Protein backbone atom coordinates (compact mmCIF):
# COMPACT_ATOMS: atom_id res chain seq x y z
CA UNK A 1 -23.49 50.11 117.88
CA UNK A 2 -25.68 49.36 120.89
CA UNK A 3 -29.41 49.48 121.16
CA UNK A 4 -30.95 52.88 121.30
CA UNK A 5 -32.81 53.16 124.60
CA UNK A 6 -34.96 56.22 124.98
CA UNK A 7 -36.40 57.36 128.27
CA UNK A 8 -39.77 59.04 128.02
CA UNK A 9 -40.33 61.74 130.61
CA UNK A 10 -43.26 61.08 132.94
CA UNK A 11 -46.55 62.63 131.99
CA UNK A 12 -46.46 66.32 132.78
CA UNK A 13 -48.27 67.54 135.86
CA UNK A 14 -50.80 69.32 133.68
CA UNK A 15 -51.51 66.18 131.65
CA UNK A 16 -51.85 64.01 134.72
CA UNK A 17 -54.01 66.45 136.60
CA UNK A 18 -56.37 66.81 133.66
CA UNK A 19 -56.73 63.04 133.57
CA UNK A 20 -57.39 62.80 137.29
CA UNK A 21 -59.25 66.05 137.94
CA UNK A 22 -56.81 67.02 140.69
CA UNK A 23 -55.17 70.07 139.15
CA UNK A 24 -55.07 72.00 142.42
CA UNK A 25 -53.15 69.22 144.14
CA UNK A 26 -49.91 70.50 142.67
CA UNK A 27 -50.65 73.77 140.94
CA UNK A 28 -51.86 75.73 143.93
CA UNK A 29 -49.01 77.80 145.34
CA UNK A 30 -48.68 78.15 149.09
CA UNK A 31 -47.30 81.68 149.00
CA UNK A 32 -46.76 81.85 152.75
CA UNK A 33 -44.38 78.86 152.60
CA UNK A 34 -40.80 78.99 151.31
CA UNK A 35 -40.83 78.12 147.57
CA UNK A 36 -38.24 75.38 148.12
CA UNK A 37 -40.60 73.68 150.59
CA UNK A 38 -43.50 74.04 148.17
CA UNK A 39 -41.38 72.38 145.46
CA UNK A 40 -40.68 69.39 147.70
CA UNK A 41 -44.35 69.17 148.61
CA UNK A 42 -45.36 69.25 144.98
CA UNK A 43 -42.93 66.48 144.05
CA UNK A 44 -44.82 64.08 146.30
CA UNK A 45 -48.18 65.36 145.04
CA UNK A 46 -47.01 64.79 141.47
CA UNK A 47 -46.14 61.19 142.34
CA UNK A 48 -49.56 60.77 143.93
CA UNK A 49 -51.19 62.01 140.73
CA UNK A 50 -49.02 59.67 138.66
CA UNK A 51 -50.11 56.77 140.87
CA UNK A 52 -53.74 57.81 140.55
CA UNK A 53 -53.74 56.97 136.83
CA UNK A 54 -53.71 53.28 137.86
CA UNK A 55 -54.85 53.67 141.47
CA UNK A 56 -57.37 56.55 141.64
CA UNK A 57 -58.27 55.62 145.19
CA UNK A 58 -54.87 56.87 146.42
CA UNK A 59 -55.80 60.52 145.93
CA UNK A 60 -59.29 59.92 147.26
CA UNK A 61 -57.84 58.38 150.42
CA UNK A 62 -55.32 61.18 150.98
CA UNK A 63 -57.86 63.95 150.54
CA UNK A 64 -60.42 62.11 152.68
CA UNK A 65 -57.81 61.55 155.41
CA UNK A 66 -56.96 65.21 155.80
CA UNK A 67 -60.66 66.11 155.90
CA UNK A 68 -61.31 63.38 158.47
CA UNK A 69 -58.39 64.55 160.62
CA UNK A 70 -60.24 67.84 161.11
CA UNK A 71 -63.09 65.93 162.78
CA UNK A 72 -60.93 64.68 165.65
CA UNK A 73 -62.31 66.49 168.68
CA UNK A 74 -60.58 66.53 172.08
CA UNK A 75 -63.96 67.25 173.66
CA UNK A 76 -64.82 63.62 172.88
CA UNK A 77 -63.26 61.23 175.42
CA UNK A 78 -62.50 58.61 172.76
CA UNK A 79 -60.60 61.15 170.67
CA UNK A 80 -58.80 62.60 173.68
CA UNK A 81 -57.66 59.11 174.62
CA UNK A 82 -55.87 58.77 171.27
CA UNK A 83 -52.95 60.70 172.74
CA UNK A 84 -52.61 58.56 175.88
CA UNK A 85 -49.25 57.02 174.81
CA UNK A 86 -47.73 60.51 174.52
CA UNK A 87 -49.57 61.91 177.51
CA UNK A 88 -48.36 59.14 179.80
CA UNK A 89 -44.76 60.11 178.96
CA UNK A 90 -45.03 63.87 179.51
CA UNK A 91 -47.64 63.96 182.28
CA UNK A 92 -45.06 64.30 185.11
CA UNK A 93 -43.98 67.67 183.66
CA UNK A 94 -47.34 69.31 184.39
CA UNK A 95 -49.54 70.21 187.31
CA UNK A 96 -52.93 68.49 187.76
CA UNK A 97 -54.81 71.71 187.01
CA UNK A 98 -53.03 71.79 183.60
CA UNK A 99 -53.83 68.23 182.57
CA UNK A 100 -56.93 68.82 180.47
CA UNK A 101 -55.49 71.81 178.59
CA UNK A 102 -52.21 70.04 177.86
CA UNK A 103 -53.97 66.93 176.61
CA UNK A 104 -56.05 69.08 174.26
CA UNK A 105 -52.86 70.82 173.14
CA UNK A 106 -51.25 67.50 172.25
CA UNK A 107 -54.31 66.54 170.20
CA UNK A 108 -54.05 69.81 168.27
CA UNK A 109 -50.28 69.51 167.79
CA UNK A 110 -50.46 66.05 166.22
CA UNK A 111 -53.66 66.91 164.34
CA UNK A 112 -52.05 69.85 162.55
CA UNK A 113 -48.83 67.92 161.91
CA UNK A 114 -50.85 65.15 160.22
CA UNK A 115 -53.02 67.58 158.22
CA UNK A 116 -49.87 69.32 156.99
CA UNK A 117 -48.26 66.01 156.01
CA UNK A 118 -51.30 65.03 153.93
CA UNK A 119 -52.05 68.58 152.75
CA UNK A 120 -51.27 70.38 149.52
CA UNK A 121 -50.50 74.01 148.73
CA UNK A 122 -54.11 75.01 148.36
CA UNK A 123 -55.13 73.29 151.56
CA UNK A 124 -52.40 74.90 153.65
CA UNK A 125 -52.98 78.31 152.08
CA UNK A 126 -56.64 78.07 153.11
CA UNK A 127 -55.68 77.17 156.68
CA UNK A 128 -53.25 80.08 156.89
CA UNK A 129 -55.70 82.58 155.41
CA UNK A 130 -58.32 81.60 157.98
CA UNK A 131 -55.76 81.87 160.82
CA UNK A 132 -56.64 78.34 161.84
CA UNK A 133 -54.55 76.47 164.42
CA UNK A 134 -52.50 79.55 165.32
CA UNK A 135 -53.11 78.92 169.01
CA UNK A 136 -52.39 75.21 168.68
CA UNK A 137 -50.47 73.66 171.55
CA UNK A 138 -49.64 77.00 173.21
CA UNK A 139 -49.15 75.59 176.74
CA UNK A 140 -47.62 72.35 175.51
CA UNK A 141 -45.10 74.31 173.41
CA UNK A 142 -44.41 76.83 176.21
CA UNK A 143 -42.95 74.04 178.34
CA UNK A 144 -40.35 73.61 175.56
CA UNK A 145 -39.49 77.32 175.67
CA UNK A 146 -41.63 78.32 172.68
CA UNK A 147 -43.46 81.55 173.50
CA UNK A 148 -45.00 82.24 170.10
CA UNK A 149 -47.81 80.95 167.92
CA UNK A 150 -46.96 77.83 165.97
CA UNK A 151 -48.18 78.42 162.42
CA UNK A 152 -49.00 75.87 159.74
CA UNK A 153 -45.93 77.10 157.83
CA UNK A 154 -43.81 75.98 160.81
CA UNK A 155 -45.29 72.50 160.56
CA UNK A 156 -44.67 72.46 156.79
CA UNK A 157 -41.06 73.51 157.29
CA UNK A 158 -40.53 70.80 159.93
CA UNK A 159 -41.89 68.16 157.55
CA UNK A 160 -40.10 69.28 154.39
CA UNK A 161 -37.00 70.99 155.84
CA UNK A 162 -35.11 74.10 154.76
CA UNK A 163 -31.57 75.11 153.86
CA UNK A 164 -30.26 74.53 157.40
CA UNK A 165 -31.72 71.11 158.26
CA UNK A 166 -33.36 68.13 156.59
CA UNK A 167 -37.07 67.67 157.27
CA UNK A 168 -39.14 64.57 157.95
CA UNK A 169 -40.10 63.81 154.36
CA UNK A 170 -36.54 64.05 152.91
CA UNK A 171 -35.27 61.89 155.78
CA UNK A 172 -37.94 59.30 154.94
CA UNK A 173 -36.40 59.12 151.45
CA UNK A 174 -32.88 58.83 152.88
CA UNK A 175 -33.90 56.05 155.24
CA UNK A 176 -35.72 54.14 152.49
CA UNK A 177 -32.48 54.17 150.49
CA UNK A 178 -30.85 52.18 153.29
CA UNK A 179 -33.50 49.45 153.30
CA UNK A 180 -33.31 46.13 151.53
CA UNK A 181 -36.24 45.11 149.37
CA UNK A 182 -37.68 42.73 152.03
CA UNK A 183 -37.49 45.62 154.51
CA UNK A 184 -39.38 47.86 152.09
CA UNK A 185 -42.01 45.13 151.75
CA UNK A 186 -42.31 45.02 155.54
CA UNK A 187 -42.58 48.81 155.74
CA UNK A 188 -45.57 48.75 153.38
CA UNK A 189 -47.34 45.79 154.95
CA UNK A 190 -46.37 45.56 158.62
CA UNK A 191 -47.54 48.07 161.20
CA UNK A 192 -44.76 47.28 163.65
CA UNK A 193 -42.08 47.76 160.98
CA UNK A 194 -43.69 51.04 159.97
CA UNK A 195 -43.58 52.34 163.56
CA UNK A 196 -39.93 51.39 163.99
CA UNK A 197 -39.14 53.10 160.70
CA UNK A 198 -40.90 56.33 161.71
CA UNK A 199 -39.11 56.38 165.07
CA UNK A 200 -35.78 56.11 163.23
CA UNK A 201 -36.85 58.94 160.90
CA UNK A 202 -37.72 61.31 163.75
CA UNK A 203 -34.49 60.43 165.55
CA UNK A 204 -32.51 61.33 162.46
CA UNK A 205 -34.37 64.63 162.10
CA UNK A 206 -33.99 65.64 165.74
CA UNK A 207 -30.29 64.90 166.03
CA UNK A 208 -29.53 67.73 163.59
CA UNK A 209 -28.20 70.79 165.47
CA UNK A 210 -30.25 73.32 163.48
CA UNK A 211 -33.61 71.59 163.81
CA UNK A 212 -34.42 73.79 166.83
CA UNK A 213 -34.47 76.82 164.55
CA UNK A 214 -37.95 75.55 163.69
CA UNK A 215 -40.41 75.89 166.57
CA UNK A 216 -42.00 72.49 165.90
CA UNK A 217 -38.52 70.97 165.89
CA UNK A 218 -37.75 72.77 169.14
CA UNK A 219 -40.84 71.30 170.82
CA UNK A 220 -40.06 67.80 169.53
CA UNK A 221 -36.41 68.08 170.61
CA UNK A 222 -37.33 69.22 174.11
CA UNK A 223 -39.64 66.29 174.82
CA UNK A 224 -37.24 63.84 173.19
CA UNK A 225 -34.50 65.07 175.52
CA UNK A 226 -36.85 64.64 178.46
CA UNK A 227 -37.62 60.98 177.78
CA UNK A 228 -36.32 58.21 175.56
CA UNK A 229 -39.91 57.01 175.32
CA UNK A 230 -41.06 60.25 173.71
CA UNK A 231 -40.56 59.27 170.06
CA UNK A 232 -42.02 55.73 170.29
CA UNK A 233 -45.03 57.14 172.14
CA UNK A 234 -45.37 60.02 169.67
CA UNK A 235 -45.30 57.64 166.69
CA UNK A 236 -47.84 55.39 168.39
CA UNK A 237 -50.11 58.40 168.92
CA UNK A 238 -49.67 59.46 165.29
CA UNK A 239 -50.68 55.97 164.13
CA UNK A 240 -53.61 56.07 166.57
CA UNK A 241 -54.84 59.11 164.64
CA UNK A 242 -54.47 57.26 161.34
CA UNK A 243 -56.36 54.27 162.71
CA UNK A 244 -59.11 56.50 164.11
CA UNK A 245 -60.13 57.90 160.71
CA UNK A 246 -61.66 55.67 158.01
CA UNK A 247 -59.11 56.46 155.28
CA UNK A 248 -56.06 56.94 157.49
CA UNK A 249 -54.21 53.66 156.98
CA UNK A 250 -54.87 53.66 153.22
CA UNK A 251 -53.74 57.28 152.94
CA UNK A 252 -50.51 56.53 154.83
CA UNK A 253 -49.78 53.66 152.44
CA UNK A 254 -50.53 55.87 149.42
CA UNK A 255 -48.09 58.52 150.64
CA UNK A 256 -45.37 55.92 151.19
CA UNK A 257 -45.85 54.53 147.69
CA UNK A 258 -45.64 58.06 146.30
CA UNK A 259 -42.30 58.58 148.04
CA UNK A 260 -40.98 55.25 146.76
CA UNK A 261 -42.12 56.11 143.23
CA UNK A 262 -40.07 59.31 143.29
CA UNK A 263 -37.05 57.11 144.12
CA UNK A 264 -37.60 54.50 141.38
CA UNK A 265 -36.43 54.21 137.77
CA UNK A 266 -36.02 51.60 135.04
CA UNK A 267 -32.37 51.07 134.14
CA UNK A 268 -30.52 49.35 131.31
CA UNK A 269 -28.55 46.39 132.63
CA UNK A 270 -27.20 44.87 129.44
CA UNK A 271 -27.45 45.49 125.69
CA UNK A 272 -26.56 43.05 122.89
CA UNK A 273 -23.89 44.05 120.40
CA UNK A 274 -26.26 44.02 117.42
CA UNK A 275 -28.91 46.10 119.15
CA UNK A 276 -31.73 43.56 119.11
CA UNK A 277 -31.87 42.73 122.81
CA UNK A 278 -31.77 44.78 126.00
CA UNK A 279 -32.14 43.61 129.59
CA UNK A 280 -33.83 46.04 131.96
CA UNK A 281 -33.82 46.38 135.71
CA UNK A 282 -35.72 48.38 138.32
CA UNK A 283 -33.80 50.61 140.70
CA UNK A 284 -35.52 51.53 143.95
CA UNK A 285 -33.63 54.14 145.98
CA UNK A 286 -30.46 53.54 143.94
CA UNK A 287 -30.55 49.78 144.56
CA UNK A 288 -31.60 47.27 141.93
CA UNK A 289 -34.65 45.24 142.90
CA UNK A 290 -34.10 41.48 142.43
CA UNK A 291 -35.62 40.64 139.06
CA UNK A 292 -37.75 37.84 140.50
CA UNK A 293 -39.74 40.40 142.48
CA UNK A 294 -40.38 42.78 139.57
CA UNK A 295 -43.50 42.46 137.44
CA UNK A 296 -42.93 43.67 133.88
CA UNK A 297 -45.68 44.61 131.46
CA UNK A 298 -46.43 46.66 128.36
CA UNK A 299 -48.16 49.93 129.14
CA UNK A 300 -51.88 49.66 128.53
CA UNK A 301 -53.17 51.55 125.52
CA UNK A 302 -49.87 51.44 123.64
CA UNK A 303 -49.03 49.44 120.50
CA UNK A 304 -45.63 47.80 120.90
CA UNK A 305 -43.44 46.91 117.94
CA UNK A 306 -40.89 45.15 120.17
CA UNK A 307 -41.38 42.17 122.47
CA UNK A 308 -41.18 42.31 126.27
CA UNK A 309 -40.60 39.17 128.34
CA UNK A 310 -41.71 38.71 131.94
CA UNK A 311 -38.01 38.94 132.88
CA UNK A 312 -37.71 42.53 131.66
CA UNK A 313 -35.95 41.64 128.40
CA UNK A 314 -36.89 43.57 125.26
CA UNK A 315 -36.20 42.05 121.81
CA UNK A 316 -37.08 42.61 118.16
CA UNK A 317 -37.64 40.14 115.34
CA UNK A 318 -34.66 39.21 113.17
CA UNK A 319 -36.24 40.88 110.12
CA UNK A 320 -37.15 44.07 111.94
CA UNK A 321 -35.00 47.16 111.60
CA UNK A 322 -36.38 48.82 114.71
CA UNK A 323 -38.97 48.35 117.43
CA UNK A 324 -40.39 50.25 120.39
CA UNK A 325 -42.25 49.27 123.53
CA UNK A 326 -43.33 51.26 126.60
CA UNK A 327 -42.39 49.19 129.62
CA UNK A 328 -44.04 49.32 133.06
CA UNK A 329 -42.29 47.97 136.17
CA UNK A 330 -44.29 47.02 139.24
CA UNK A 331 -43.56 45.92 142.79
CA UNK A 332 -46.31 44.71 145.13
CA UNK A 333 -48.70 45.19 142.21
CA UNK A 334 -47.81 48.88 142.14
CA UNK A 335 -46.41 50.80 139.18
CA UNK A 336 -43.13 52.36 140.27
CA UNK A 337 -41.66 53.36 136.91
CA UNK A 338 -42.27 53.34 133.17
CA UNK A 339 -39.98 53.84 130.21
CA UNK A 340 -40.11 53.73 126.42
CA UNK A 341 -37.43 51.50 124.87
CA UNK A 342 -36.46 51.66 121.20
CA UNK A 343 -34.19 49.00 119.67
CA UNK A 344 -32.38 49.32 116.35
CA UNK A 345 -31.14 46.18 114.57
CA UNK A 346 -27.57 46.84 113.43
CA UNK A 347 -27.42 43.47 111.57
CA UNK A 348 -30.84 42.95 109.90
CA UNK A 349 -31.67 39.32 109.22
CA UNK A 350 -29.63 37.89 112.10
CA UNK A 351 -32.34 38.45 114.68
CA UNK A 352 -32.11 38.28 118.44
CA UNK A 353 -28.63 37.76 119.81
CA UNK A 354 -28.53 34.93 122.36
CA UNK A 355 -26.47 35.32 125.54
CA UNK A 356 -23.18 33.41 125.51
CA UNK A 357 -22.38 30.45 127.77
CA UNK A 358 -20.06 32.66 129.82
CA UNK A 359 -22.74 35.35 130.17
CA UNK A 360 -25.26 32.83 131.47
CA UNK A 361 -22.77 31.48 134.02
CA UNK A 362 -22.04 35.03 135.14
CA UNK A 363 -25.76 35.62 135.64
CA UNK A 364 -26.01 32.43 137.71
CA UNK A 365 -23.17 33.65 139.92
CA UNK A 366 -24.83 37.03 140.37
CA UNK A 367 -28.10 35.31 141.20
CA UNK A 368 -26.38 33.25 143.93
CA UNK A 369 -24.85 36.41 145.42
CA UNK A 370 -28.23 38.13 145.42
CA UNK A 371 -29.81 35.10 147.09
CA UNK A 372 -27.33 35.34 149.94
CA UNK A 373 -28.04 39.06 150.43
CA UNK A 374 -31.81 38.61 150.34
CA UNK A 375 -31.75 35.72 152.81
CA UNK A 376 -29.69 37.78 155.27
CA UNK A 377 -32.20 40.62 155.04
CA UNK A 378 -35.27 38.38 155.37
CA UNK A 379 -36.99 38.65 158.75
CA UNK A 380 -39.46 35.75 158.61
CA UNK A 381 -39.62 32.16 157.40
CA UNK A 382 -42.29 33.15 154.87
CA UNK A 383 -39.98 35.74 153.33
CA UNK A 384 -37.18 33.19 153.05
CA UNK A 385 -39.49 30.65 151.39
CA UNK A 386 -40.60 33.23 148.81
CA UNK A 387 -36.98 34.19 148.15
CA UNK A 388 -35.98 30.55 147.58
CA UNK A 389 -38.91 29.93 145.25
CA UNK A 390 -38.12 33.00 143.18
CA UNK A 391 -34.43 32.03 143.10
CA UNK A 392 -35.09 28.53 141.77
CA UNK A 393 -37.48 29.86 139.13
CA UNK A 394 -34.84 32.30 137.90
CA UNK A 395 -32.11 29.63 138.06
CA UNK A 396 -34.23 27.22 136.02
CA UNK A 397 -34.78 29.87 133.36
CA UNK A 398 -31.03 30.41 133.07
CA UNK A 399 -30.34 26.65 132.91
CA UNK A 400 -32.94 26.34 130.16
CA UNK A 401 -30.95 28.87 128.11
CA UNK A 402 -27.89 26.63 128.37
CA UNK A 403 -29.85 23.86 126.67
CA UNK A 404 -30.72 26.02 123.65
């Protein structure tokens, strides 16, 4: 009989929110938004709250960012100039007497889109109740054939999608699933990689035939059809807004980590026949992260009765009948998943079962294959050096097992 591996469900939203003091982040219902959209919104907020147990600044940064976005004022020349990349693309479509109004419209359009992205149910409900932003981008949108108010619910639907098209946030998840681990690293640490990623996300969203059923999608589609430079300029303007506010860059990173956390889980790779040893792995977006990049640890505040190695291997003593440990898996010093593992010794007294010679050779072969994949995906010399170093450390550990 194999080891018994039990997965503990993440802390409930109520438990997490009590710990963090952010109950309203997920519990507030945005009644004016489709419940399916609210559910998607809350999934990200739940991941943010889960992250805040170890990284409380994430929630602080996200809330601060959406408050700071409200302070962007097109009456200030420095704030108005934030949209210059976008304005330079669309300017030929308008008459000189329209310039100032259109520029202010663009500020409002991107401002509300960003506030909605960082917002929660309570925040958006408050905006809707106060009829804020209902006249946002009226002239700018009219050029795209939109002759109605664009409401905050329209922005929310564009970001989270509906039954007829996939929104920005779900497409972000889909695109992350296509990335290699080095590419995910770059996305989280490199501004240029982040911009390219966001352009690809918006392209994917806008190529859907039904996206124009949403008025925000219709506006975006119109300007994208007008110029191939629209999306790169739009993303640059969006990042200008993030850079303009004190907590913008940190909030953007927190949101990306929240998305990645929703796509991560600890998996069982291999279990010994007597139940005393299990090898774990970390899946990110349905792809296993190379073990050399994963940091394994015992969850703080727990009392383990099984041992956890820094390679993600859980074992119990030869005299033990059973043992449990709550395992935490990190990437880039960030907790992405946790899991409780319980082992049951089916042959008490024989202890930990060592891997066979053939199993070790098989692991070496798999390691070599993974090295080749990682090197192909690496973009810089520094990435390749780190991959080689991690490879040789893992290889040495396997060779050491052959000596035992």
